[in-house]
Structures are given as C-alpha cells and as structure tokens.
Amino acid sequence: MQIDNEQLLQPVDEQVRSGPNLEYTPEFQSLEELARPRQERALGAGILVPEAPQWRQIAESAEHLLVRSKDLRLGILLSIARLHQDGLLGWSSGVGLLRQLLEQFWDDVHPHLDADEHNDPTERVNAIAALADSERTLTQLRNVRLFKGLHPGHFSLRDLRIVQGTLKLAAEDVDEMPEPAAIDACLRDCPLEALLDMDAALAAAQDDIAAIAGVFAERTPGHGPELAPLTHDLGELRAFLRPYVSERSDSPADPTEHAASGADSVSTSAPRAHALEHPDDVRRMLDQLCDYYAQREPSSPVPLLLRRAQRLIGLDFAALMRDLAPRGIEELQVVSGQDHSD
C-alpha cells in the first residue's frame, strides 16, 4: 500500500526531526542494490538481458525507510520507482516530496552538510543531481508512455522529437517511426481529465524543480545540482500539450499558442506554443539556445555567456553588481554610506 507524501513528511522525532542516518544499515544497502542499473552482458555467443528491477518493491522499501529517516537519496529512489510504476504523474509527486524534504528539513535532512568542511554541500548536491541523471532518470522520462491504457495513440517525449525532426532515427529503426495522426488523435480524444491531470503534473514538476534550485541558490550560493536538462525536457513536453489543453478545456489560449489542427500540425505546434511570461520561461529558452549550440556549433563560446546570463536571472541590483563588477559594488557601498567591512 502506497504511503502518501504527507505521511512521509512527518518528523521522525521532536528532537531529531530527520531521524538517524540509515545509509549503512542492511535495509538501505539492500534497497540500493535492488535499484542499481543492470547492464546487458555477453554470455557465450549470446547476450544476457538482465531482469528489470522490482520497482514496486523498491517503492515500498523506500517509503518505509523514509518514515524512519528523512533522506534525499531515499526520495530519489522513490521518485524513480514511481516513474517506472506510475509514469509522469507518480514521478511528479516524488519530485514534490524532494522539494518538501529540502524546504522543511534543510538543517538535518540526510545526507548532512559536511561540518568538517565548512558545511560543504557536495553529498547533498550529488543526491539531488540524480533527478537529471541520464541513465537513471532522463532516459526513462523521455520514453515513458503518456496516456497509456487510455488511448491507443499513447506516446512519449521521444516520439514527439522524432515526429518534429529534432531526433533522427537510424536507418534500421525507421519501422519505429510514430504516426503524427495517432499522437494528435490521442491528445484530442483521451479523457479530458487525464489531459488536465498530465498538464497539472508537469506544471507542478516545473515549479518544484525551480524551487529545489532556489533552495540551493539561497542556502549554498554557487553550489547546486545541474538540473537544466530536466527543466528543458519538462518545458518541451508541456509546451506541446498546452494548445490541446487550451482548446479542449475552453480556457483562453495565449496569443502565441496555436492549437493543433489535424495530424500535420503535430510536427509544428510545439515550438511556438509557449509564451515568455515568467523568469522560468526565460531560463528554459536559454536552455534551448544552449542545446542548439551544443548540437550545431559545439565549439562556440556563446553557451558560456548564455549560462552566465541564466545565473543572473532573478538577482537584485546589488547581487548583479557583485557578480558582474565586484569592484563596482565596493564603490557603490562607499557612495551609499554602507560599511562593507561589516
């Protein structure tokens, strides 16, 4: 039986809210072994394909350990298990749990900051970075089937990229080419509630990822997990869904959003479906620009400048000056009568 996030966020004890570190207990180590990625290996003249991890068992074990210990590593394993079990809806709830663990238990959530190294956050950063790990999370996120069991045209982010031409199939894989008409029919004919739930889950995940990055930016400035690939994937997927959500829910469409009009529109609607209305939208756009240069002009120095610009989004004037012109902030403090030596 699944334990909901509210129960998992209950403090373990009034004195030690996060409970003990269970990292070296047999239960924790057994859970990590269950979830460890397994590779194909040669066996004589053939290939031995490993059995898939038992994700239901992994989810249950992670939940029971989280009741005893608030640990980001357990939260990561739970989110991955929910992704495999319940798709994007389950995974989104796992991301929300990680956000709350950071916001509610920062002072003592496991893994702890390294007190012997001036509260070095490396272990905590590495734990959260698994959210955007290519092997453990992103590959499954890009291949998970949306609306599976609700419509025969269920599809994945990978399918969308193939249809839109941003992902090229090898010649031997052309039989896997998804049908644009099937994707369009799925989004038009699947239960409206399912479409709205998917959109809400993606929106919640976007907000939670931004909040997680914000916690590290505030608590450990300059030391945080690299979540840009994940942010990009979520933005791309939601931008594709939004025209259908607007059309089918009778909500006013944004002037820049164009509802798909038949199968031919599937390959063209997503790039223009999202207006820039929020700083997170700007961050996602900069991610896309960096992706372009990585694919088309990998030797270009432009992404370095774009990434720096991305870091400056949301900073106040003093913080901008401190980043762009450190000497300038000293002069500003003198002129304004502030004692910068305090």
mmCIF file of C-alpha atoms in Angstrom:
data_model
loop_
_atom_site.group_PDB
_atom_site.id
_atom_site.type_symbol
_atom_site.label_atom_id
_atom_site.label_comp_id
_atom_site.label_asym_id
_atom_site.label_seq_id
_atom_site.Cartn_x
_atom_site.Cartn_y
_atom_site.Cartn_z
ATOM 1 C CA MET A 1 0.000 0.000 0.000
ATOM 2 C CA GLN A 2 1.458 3.354 -1.071
ATOM 3 C CA ILE A 3 2.275 5.836 1.703
ATOM 4 C CA ASP A 4 1.332 9.378 0.715
ATOM 5 C CA ASN A 5 3.752 12.301 0.827
ATOM 6 C CA GLU A 6 2.056 13.904 3.827
ATOM 7 C CA GLN A 7 2.843 10.875 5.964
ATOM 8 C CA LEU A 8 6.397 10.678 4.644
ATOM 9 C CA LEU A 9 6.986 14.303 5.687
ATOM 10 C CA GLN A 10 6.039 13.764 9.330
ATOM 11 C CA PRO A 11 9.076 14.437 11.581
ATOM 12 C CA VAL A 12 10.602 11.263 12.978
ATOM 13 C CA ASP A 13 11.147 12.745 16.424
ATOM 14 C CA GLU A 14 10.741 16.122 18.109
ATOM 15 C CA GLN A 15 14.430 16.252 18.980
ATOM 16 C CA VAL A 16 15.866 14.668 15.827
ATOM 17 C CA ARG A 17 13.320 15.583 13.176
ATOM 18 C CA SER A 18 15.038 13.746 10.311
ATOM 19 C CA GLY A 19 15.807 10.630 12.305
ATOM 20 C CA PRO A 20 19.040 8.635 12.094
ATOM 21 C CA ASN A 21 21.201 8.134 9.033
ATOM 22 C CA LEU A 22 20.335 4.657 7.753
ATOM 23 C CA GLU A 23 22.887 4.670 4.926
ATOM 24 C CA TYR A 24 24.938 1.823 6.369
ATOM 25 C CA THR A 25 22.062 -0.358 7.535
ATOM 26 C CA PRO A 26 21.331 -3.648 5.731
ATOM 27 C CA GLU A 27 17.880 -2.357 4.695
ATOM 28 C CA PHE A 28 19.283 0.752 2.992
ATOM 29 C CA GLN A 29 22.082 -1.107 1.246
ATOM 30 C CA SER A 30 19.695 -3.826 0.083
ATOM 31 C CA LEU A 31 17.411 -1.158 -1.393
ATOM 32 C CA GLU A 32 20.311 0.458 -3.271
ATOM 33 C CA GLU A 33 21.289 -2.930 -4.688
ATOM 34 C CA LEU A 34 17.716 -3.603 -5.834
ATOM 35 C CA ALA A 35 17.635 -0.279 -7.703
ATOM 36 C CA ARG A 36 21.130 -0.481 -9.184
ATOM 37 C CA PRO A 37 21.069 -0.220 -13.014
ATOM 38 C CA ARG A 38 21.912 -3.525 -14.654
ATOM 39 C CA GLN A 39 23.772 -3.794 -17.945
ATOM 40 C CA GLU A 40 23.473 -6.365 -20.711
ATOM 41 C CA ARG A 41 26.444 -8.719 -20.797
ATOM 42 C CA ALA A 42 27.833 -11.281 -23.174
ATOM 43 C CA LEU A 43 27.159 -14.938 -22.389
ATOM 44 C CA GLY A 44 28.920 -17.200 -24.837
ATOM 45 C CA ALA A 45 27.707 -16.261 -28.308
ATOM 46 C CA GLY A 46 24.614 -14.514 -26.989
ATOM 47 C CA ILE A 47 23.607 -11.519 -24.905
ATOM 48 C CA LEU A 48 22.165 -11.882 -21.419
ATOM 49 C CA VAL A 49 19.440 -9.284 -20.862
ATOM 50 C CA PRO A 50 19.065 -8.515 -17.142
ATOM 51 C CA GLU A 51 15.709 -8.628 -15.422
ATOM 52 C CA ALA A 52 14.091 -5.269 -14.750
ATOM 53 C CA PRO A 53 14.293 -4.063 -11.140
ATOM 54 C CA GLN A 54 11.252 -4.785 -8.976
ATOM 55 C CA TRP A 55 10.042 -1.205 -8.855
ATOM 56 C CA ARG A 56 7.023 -1.882 -6.655
ATOM 57 C CA GLN A 57 9.231 -3.488 -4.032
ATOM 58 C CA ILE A 58 11.728 -0.624 -4.341
ATOM 59 C CA ALA A 59 8.982 1.972 -3.856
ATOM 60 C CA GLU A 60 7.584 0.209 -0.796
ATOM 61 C CA SER A 61 11.026 -0.185 0.788
ATOM 62 C CA ALA A 62 11.921 3.459 0.135
ATOM 63 C CA GLU A 63 8.648 4.635 1.675
ATOM 64 C CA HIS A 64 9.108 2.571 4.830
ATOM 65 C CA LEU A 65 12.677 3.820 5.266
ATOM 66 C CA LEU A 66 11.573 7.430 4.712
ATOM 67 C CA VAL A 67 9.185 7.083 7.639
ATOM 68 C CA ARG A 68 12.238 6.332 9.802
ATOM 69 C CA SER A 69 14.741 8.697 8.156
ATOM 70 C CA LYS A 70 14.317 11.829 6.043
ATOM 71 C CA ASP A 71 16.911 11.153 3.354
ATOM 72 C CA LEU A 72 17.151 12.713 -0.114
ATOM 73 C CA ARG A 73 18.688 9.535 -1.503
ATOM 74 C CA LEU A 74 15.603 7.597 -0.464
ATOM 75 C CA GLY A 75 13.435 10.295 -2.030
ATOM 76 C CA ILE A 76 15.329 9.925 -5.310
ATOM 77 C CA LEU A 77 14.873 6.148 -5.337
ATOM 78 C CA LEU A 78 11.169 6.589 -4.598
ATOM 79 C CA SER A 79 10.723 9.119 -7.417
ATOM 80 C CA ILE A 80 12.466 6.808 -9.906
ATOM 81 C CA ALA A 81 10.352 3.859 -8.776
ATOM 82 C CA ARG A 82 7.175 5.911 -9.135
ATOM 83 C CA LEU A 83 8.260 6.964 -12.633
ATOM 84 C CA HIS A 84 8.581 3.323 -13.683
ATOM 85 C CA GLN A 85 5.377 2.298 -11.919
ATOM 86 C CA ASP A 86 3.024 5.216 -12.417
ATOM 87 C CA GLY A 87 4.590 7.298 -15.180
ATOM 88 C CA LEU A 88 4.873 11.067 -15.075
ATOM 89 C CA LEU A 89 2.043 11.520 -12.581
ATOM 90 C CA GLY A 90 3.761 9.342 -9.991
ATOM 91 C CA TRP A 91 7.167 10.822 -10.701
ATOM 92 C CA SER A 92 5.837 14.371 -10.267
ATOM 93 C CA SER A 93 4.640 13.524 -6.766
ATOM 94 C CA GLY A 94 8.121 12.177 -5.995
ATOM 95 C CA VAL A 95 9.719 15.443 -7.100
ATOM 96 C CA GLY A 96 7.288 17.324 -4.865
ATOM 97 C CA LEU A 97 8.392 15.166 -1.938
ATOM 98 C CA LEU A 98 12.051 16.036 -2.571
ATOM 99 C CA ARG A 99 11.206 19.727 -2.610
ATOM 100 C CA GLN A 100 9.430 19.470 0.736
ATOM 101 C CA LEU A 101 12.267 17.471 2.278
ATOM 102 C CA LEU A 102 14.660 20.271 1.358
ATOM 103 C CA GLU A 103 12.377 23.106 2.431
ATOM 104 C CA GLN A 104 11.118 21.564 5.673
ATOM 105 C CA PHE A 105 14.181 19.619 6.835
ATOM 106 C CA TRP A 106 17.155 21.527 5.391
ATOM 107 C CA ASP A 107 19.063 21.742 8.673
ATOM 108 C CA ASP A 108 19.232 17.993 9.250
ATOM 109 C CA VAL A 109 17.962 16.108 6.187
ATOM 110 C CA HIS A 110 20.300 13.325 5.090
ATOM 111 C CA PRO A 111 22.915 13.407 3.715
ATOM 112 C CA HIS A 112 24.079 16.110 6.109
ATOM 113 C CA LEU A 113 26.232 19.051 5.130
ATOM 114 C CA ASP A 114 29.883 18.291 5.913
ATOM 115 C CA ALA A 115 30.519 20.232 9.122
ATOM 116 C CA ASP A 116 34.248 19.410 8.955
ATOM 117 C CA GLU A 117 34.479 21.194 5.581
ATOM 118 C CA HIS A 118 32.598 24.420 6.372
ATOM 119 C CA ASN A 119 29.209 22.808 5.721
ATOM 120 C CA ASP A 120 30.229 21.544 2.296
ATOM 121 C CA PRO A 121 27.015 20.547 0.436
ATOM 122 C CA THR A 122 28.594 18.171 -2.107
ATOM 123 C CA GLU A 123 26.861 14.994 -0.907
ATOM 124 C CA ARG A 124 23.501 16.730 -0.833
ATOM 125 C CA VAL A 125 24.061 18.265 -4.278
ATOM 126 C CA ASN A 126 25.050 14.882 -5.709
ATOM 127 C CA ALA A 127 21.951 13.254 -4.252
ATOM 128 C CA ILE A 128 19.590 15.750 -5.914
ATOM 129 C CA ALA A 129 21.593 15.753 -9.171
ATOM 130 C CA ALA A 130 20.269 12.224 -9.764
ATOM 131 C CA LEU A 131 16.985 13.892 -10.774
ATOM 132 C CA ALA A 132 18.664 14.827 -14.050
ATOM 133 C CA ASP A 133 20.892 11.767 -14.391
ATOM 134 C CA SER A 134 20.733 10.491 -17.957
ATOM 135 C CA GLU A 135 20.809 6.775 -17.160
ATOM 136 C CA ARG A 136 18.679 6.697 -14.022
ATOM 137 C CA THR A 137 16.009 9.285 -14.816
ATOM 138 C CA LEU A 138 16.097 11.152 -18.131
ATOM 139 C CA THR A 139 16.096 8.099 -20.410
ATOM 140 C CA GLN A 140 13.000 6.719 -18.705
ATOM 141 C CA LEU A 141 11.374 10.163 -18.571
ATOM 142 C CA ARG A 142 11.818 10.553 -22.332
ATOM 143 C CA ASN A 143 10.492 7.071 -23.080
ATOM 144 C CA VAL A 144 7.597 6.775 -20.641
ATOM 145 C CA ARG A 145 4.256 6.453 -22.431
ATOM 146 C CA LEU A 146 1.790 9.275 -21.839
ATOM 147 C CA PHE A 147 -1.886 8.239 -21.598
ATOM 148 C CA LYS A 148 -1.006 4.556 -21.835
ATOM 149 C CA GLY A 149 -4.125 2.461 -21.328
ATOM 150 C CA LEU A 150 -6.355 5.456 -22.042
ATOM 151 C CA HIS A 151 -5.854 5.732 -25.795
ATOM 152 C CA PRO A 152 -4.195 3.555 -28.474
ATOM 153 C CA GLY A 153 -2.183 6.560 -29.653
ATOM 154 C CA HIS A 154 -0.226 6.887 -26.403
ATOM 155 C CA PHE A 155 3.220 8.380 -26.996
ATOM 156 C CA SER A 156 6.437 9.562 -25.355
ATOM 157 C CA LEU A 157 8.630 12.646 -25.468
ATOM 158 C CA ARG A 158 10.997 10.633 -27.656
ATOM 159 C CA ASP A 159 8.143 10.057 -30.125
ATOM 160 C CA LEU A 160 7.402 13.788 -30.227
ATOM 161 C CA ARG A 161 11.018 14.575 -31.019
ATOM 162 C CA ILE A 162 11.066 12.022 -33.833
ATOM 163 C CA VAL A 163 7.884 13.464 -35.339
ATOM 164 C CA GLN A 164 9.167 17.029 -35.033
ATOM 165 C CA GLY A 165 12.502 16.107 -36.598
ATOM 166 C CA THR A 166 14.648 17.035 -33.596
ATOM 167 C CA LEU A 167 15.595 13.377 -33.051
ATOM 168 C CA LYS A 168 16.789 11.364 -36.033
ATOM 169 C CA LEU A 169 16.236 7.613 -36.226
ATOM 170 C CA ALA A 170 18.924 5.303 -37.520
ATOM 171 C CA ALA A 171 18.087 3.662 -40.848
ATOM 172 C CA GLU A 172 17.472 0.292 -39.195
ATOM 173 C CA ASP A 173 14.960 1.858 -36.781
ATOM 174 C CA VAL A 174 12.646 3.538 -39.302
ATOM 175 C CA ASP A 175 9.933 0.992 -38.514
ATOM 176 C CA GLU A 176 9.654 2.684 -35.099
ATOM 177 C CA MET A 177 8.547 5.961 -36.679
ATOM 178 C CA PRO A 178 5.497 7.160 -34.705
ATOM 179 C CA GLU A 179 2.388 8.274 -36.556
ATOM 180 C CA PRO A 180 1.639 12.007 -36.159
ATOM 181 C CA ALA A 181 -2.064 11.294 -36.694
ATOM 182 C CA ALA A 182 -2.089 8.845 -33.782
ATOM 183 C CA ILE A 183 -0.472 11.373 -31.428
ATOM 184 C CA ASP A 184 -2.884 14.081 -32.483
ATOM 185 C CA ALA A 185 -5.855 11.737 -32.025
ATOM 186 C CA CYS A 186 -4.625 10.748 -28.579
ATOM 187 C CA LEU A 187 -4.480 14.351 -27.377
ATOM 188 C CA ARG A 188 -7.879 15.160 -28.862
ATOM 189 C CA ASP A 189 -9.709 12.007 -27.792
ATOM 190 C CA CYS A 190 -8.162 10.890 -24.490
ATOM 191 C CA PRO A 191 -10.274 11.677 -21.394
ATOM 192 C CA LEU A 192 -10.117 15.420 -20.697
ATOM 193 C CA GLU A 193 -9.468 14.759 -17.016
ATOM 194 C CA ALA A 194 -6.398 12.714 -17.935
ATOM 195 C CA LEU A 195 -5.090 15.526 -20.145
ATOM 196 C CA LEU A 196 -5.628 18.105 -17.388
ATOM 197 C CA ASP A 197 -4.003 15.837 -14.797
ATOM 198 C CA MET A 198 -0.947 15.399 -17.031
ATOM 199 C CA ASP A 199 -0.647 19.146 -17.604
ATOM 200 C CA ALA A 200 -1.008 19.821 -13.871
ATOM 201 C CA ALA A 201 1.634 17.207 -13.027
ATOM 202 C CA LEU A 202 4.101 18.734 -15.483
ATOM 203 C CA ALA A 203 3.406 22.239 -14.162
ATOM 204 C CA ALA A 204 3.903 21.055 -10.576
ATOM 205 C CA ALA A 205 7.174 19.342 -11.501
ATOM 206 C CA GLN A 206 8.416 22.524 -13.189
ATOM 207 C CA ASP A 207 7.595 24.568 -10.090
ATOM 208 C CA ASP A 208 9.177 22.006 -7.776
ATOM 209 C CA ILE A 209 12.401 21.779 -9.804
ATOM 210 C CA ALA A 210 12.670 25.588 -9.818
ATOM 211 C CA ALA A 211 12.062 25.637 -6.052
ATOM 212 C CA ILE A 212 14.717 22.954 -5.463
ATOM 213 C CA ALA A 213 17.238 25.001 -7.441
ATOM 214 C CA GLY A 214 16.153 28.050 -5.444
ATOM 215 C CA VAL A 215 16.809 26.328 -2.111
ATOM 216 C CA PHE A 216 20.410 25.622 -3.104
ATOM 217 C CA ALA A 217 20.853 29.109 -4.575
ATOM 218 C CA GLU A 218 19.776 30.594 -1.248
ATOM 219 C CA ARG A 219 21.444 28.157 1.144
ATOM 220 C CA THR A 220 24.640 27.267 -0.740
ATOM 221 C CA PRO A 221 25.177 30.001 -3.361
ATOM 222 C CA GLY A 222 27.261 28.762 -6.270
ATOM 223 C CA HIS A 223 26.900 25.122 -5.235
ATOM 224 C CA GLY A 224 23.822 23.419 -6.592
ATOM 225 C CA PRO A 225 22.754 20.496 -8.781
ATOM 226 C CA GLU A 226 22.717 20.812 -12.578
ATOM 227 C CA LEU A 227 19.052 20.357 -13.448
ATOM 228 C CA ALA A 228 18.920 22.190 -16.790
ATOM 229 C CA PRO A 229 18.411 19.059 -18.967
ATOM 230 C CA LEU A 230 15.433 18.063 -16.843
ATOM 231 C CA THR A 231 13.988 21.575 -16.923
ATOM 232 C CA HIS A 232 14.323 21.585 -20.701
ATOM 233 C CA ASP A 233 12.532 18.247 -21.124
ATOM 234 C CA LEU A 234 9.618 19.284 -18.925
ATOM 235 C CA GLY A 235 9.271 22.626 -20.697
ATOM 236 C CA GLU A 236 9.320 20.983 -24.116
ATOM 237 C CA LEU A 237 6.683 18.428 -23.189
ATOM 238 C CA ARG A 238 4.349 20.892 -21.515
ATOM 239 C CA ALA A 239 4.669 23.388 -24.361
ATOM 240 C CA PHE A 240 3.453 20.673 -26.707
ATOM 241 C CA LEU A 241 0.435 19.786 -24.552
ATOM 242 C CA ARG A 242 -0.723 23.324 -23.780
ATOM 243 C CA PRO A 243 -2.541 24.058 -27.076
ATOM 244 C CA TYR A 244 -4.610 20.908 -26.655
ATOM 245 C CA VAL A 245 -5.368 21.760 -23.027
ATOM 246 C CA SER A 246 -6.472 25.262 -24.008
ATOM 247 C CA GLU A 247 -8.626 24.024 -26.867
ATOM 248 C CA ARG A 248 -10.337 21.183 -25.032
ATOM 249 C CA SER A 249 -10.854 22.910 -21.684
ATOM 250 C CA ASP A 250 -12.293 26.057 -23.318
ATOM 251 C CA SER A 251 -9.722 28.150 -21.461
ATOM 252 C CA PRO A 252 -8.491 31.284 -23.247
ATOM 253 C CA ALA A 253 -5.495 30.402 -25.340
ATOM 254 C CA ASP A 254 -2.399 32.528 -25.126
ATOM 255 C CA PRO A 255 -1.987 34.658 -28.278
ATOM 256 C CA THR A 256 1.209 32.766 -29.084
ATOM 257 C CA GLU A 257 -0.390 29.356 -28.582
ATOM 258 C CA HIS A 258 -1.805 27.605 -31.616
ATOM 259 C CA ALA A 259 -3.979 24.567 -31.120
ATOM 260 C CA ALA A 260 -3.041 21.709 -33.409
ATOM 261 C CA SER A 261 -5.363 21.362 -36.372
ATOM 262 C CA GLY A 262 -5.000 17.816 -37.571
ATOM 263 C CA ALA A 263 -2.139 15.382 -37.890
ATOM 264 C CA ASP A 264 0.078 17.683 -39.954
ATOM 265 C CA SER A 265 0.209 20.233 -37.121
ATOM 266 C CA VAL A 266 1.768 17.797 -34.647
ATOM 267 C CA SER A 267 5.213 18.385 -36.084
ATOM 268 C CA THR A 268 4.998 22.179 -35.909
ATOM 269 C CA SER A 269 2.868 23.264 -32.961
ATOM 270 C CA ALA A 270 5.238 22.749 -30.048
ATOM 271 C CA PRO A 271 7.990 25.280 -30.812
ATOM 272 C CA ARG A 272 5.567 28.210 -30.809
ATOM 273 C CA ALA A 273 3.279 27.034 -28.029
ATOM 274 C CA HIS A 274 4.805 28.777 -25.025
ATOM 275 C CA ALA A 275 4.965 32.497 -24.376
ATOM 276 C CA LEU A 276 7.675 34.122 -22.266
ATOM 277 C CA GLU A 277 5.719 35.300 -19.240
ATOM 278 C CA HIS A 278 7.888 34.287 -16.288
ATOM 279 C CA PRO A 279 11.608 34.151 -15.433
ATOM 280 C CA ASP A 280 11.437 30.345 -15.617
ATOM 281 C CA ASP A 281 10.296 30.685 -19.239
ATOM 282 C CA VAL A 282 13.399 32.749 -19.964
ATOM 283 C CA ARG A 283 15.585 30.124 -18.283
ATOM 284 C CA ARG A 284 14.040 27.409 -20.445
ATOM 285 C CA MET A 285 14.576 29.470 -23.585
ATOM 286 C CA LEU A 286 18.242 29.923 -22.680
ATOM 287 C CA ASP A 287 18.466 26.152 -22.129
ATOM 288 C CA GLN A 288 17.152 25.616 -25.650
ATOM 289 C CA LEU A 289 19.661 28.071 -27.091
ATOM 290 C CA CYS A 290 22.481 26.253 -25.307
ATOM 291 C CA ASP A 291 21.183 22.931 -26.636
ATOM 292 C CA TYR A 292 21.213 24.367 -30.158
ATOM 293 C CA TYR A 293 24.869 25.368 -29.884
ATOM 294 C CA ALA A 294 25.798 22.028 -28.299
ATOM 295 C CA GLN A 295 24.313 20.203 -31.297
ATOM 296 C CA ARG A 296 25.139 22.556 -34.164
ATOM 297 C CA GLU A 297 28.166 24.598 -33.052
ATOM 298 C CA PRO A 298 29.824 22.699 -30.177
ATOM 299 C CA SER A 299 32.996 24.809 -30.335
ATOM 300 C CA SER A 300 31.139 28.105 -29.935
ATOM 301 C CA PRO A 301 31.800 30.127 -26.743
ATOM 302 C CA VAL A 302 28.272 31.576 -26.845
ATOM 303 C CA PRO A 303 26.805 28.991 -24.380
ATOM 304 C CA LEU A 304 29.261 30.175 -21.721
ATOM 305 C CA LEU A 305 27.773 33.662 -21.916
ATOM 306 C CA LEU A 306 24.221 32.321 -22.060
ATOM 307 C CA ARG A 307 24.772 30.219 -18.935
ATOM 308 C CA ARG A 308 26.145 33.232 -17.112
ATOM 309 C CA ALA A 309 23.128 35.278 -18.162
ATOM 310 C CA GLN A 310 20.920 32.440 -16.910
ATOM 311 C CA ARG A 311 22.544 32.590 -13.473
ATOM 312 C CA LEU A 312 21.789 36.305 -13.239
ATOM 313 C CA ILE A 313 18.034 35.923 -13.710
ATOM 314 C CA GLY A 314 16.184 36.910 -10.566
ATOM 315 C CA LEU A 315 19.121 38.601 -8.830
ATOM 316 C CA ASP A 316 18.631 42.030 -7.313
ATOM 317 C CA PHE A 317 20.755 45.011 -8.364
ATOM 318 C CA ALA A 318 23.376 44.537 -5.658
ATOM 319 C CA ALA A 319 23.767 40.847 -6.460
ATOM 320 C CA LEU A 320 24.095 41.653 -10.167
ATOM 321 C CA MET A 321 26.809 44.193 -9.441
ATOM 322 C CA ARG A 322 28.586 41.717 -7.191
ATOM 323 C CA ASP A 323 28.632 39.139 -9.992
ATOM 324 C CA LEU A 324 29.369 41.416 -12.948
ATOM 325 C CA ALA A 325 31.600 44.056 -11.355
ATOM 326 C CA PRO A 326 32.834 43.157 -7.849
ATOM 327 C CA ARG A 327 34.820 46.380 -7.557
ATOM 328 C CA GLY A 328 31.763 48.323 -8.570
ATOM 329 C CA ILE A 329 29.785 47.045 -5.584
ATOM 330 C CA GLU A 330 32.529 48.255 -3.250
ATOM 331 C CA GLU A 331 32.356 51.725 -4.775
ATOM 332 C CA LEU A 332 28.565 51.641 -4.558
ATOM 333 C CA GLN A 333 28.736 50.814 -0.842
ATOM 334 C CA VAL A 334 31.116 53.708 -0.228
ATOM 335 C CA VAL A 335 28.924 56.148 -2.136
ATOM 336 C CA SER A 336 25.781 54.948 -0.363
ATOM 337 C CA GLY A 337 27.411 55.199 3.055
ATOM 338 C CA GLN A 338 27.356 51.461 3.741
ATOM 339 C CA ASP A 339 30.206 49.907 5.670
ATOM 340 C CA HIS A 340 31.091 46.899 3.561
ATOM 341 C CA SER A 341 33.546 45.669 6.155
ATOM 342 C CA ASP A 342 30.699 44.614 8.475
#
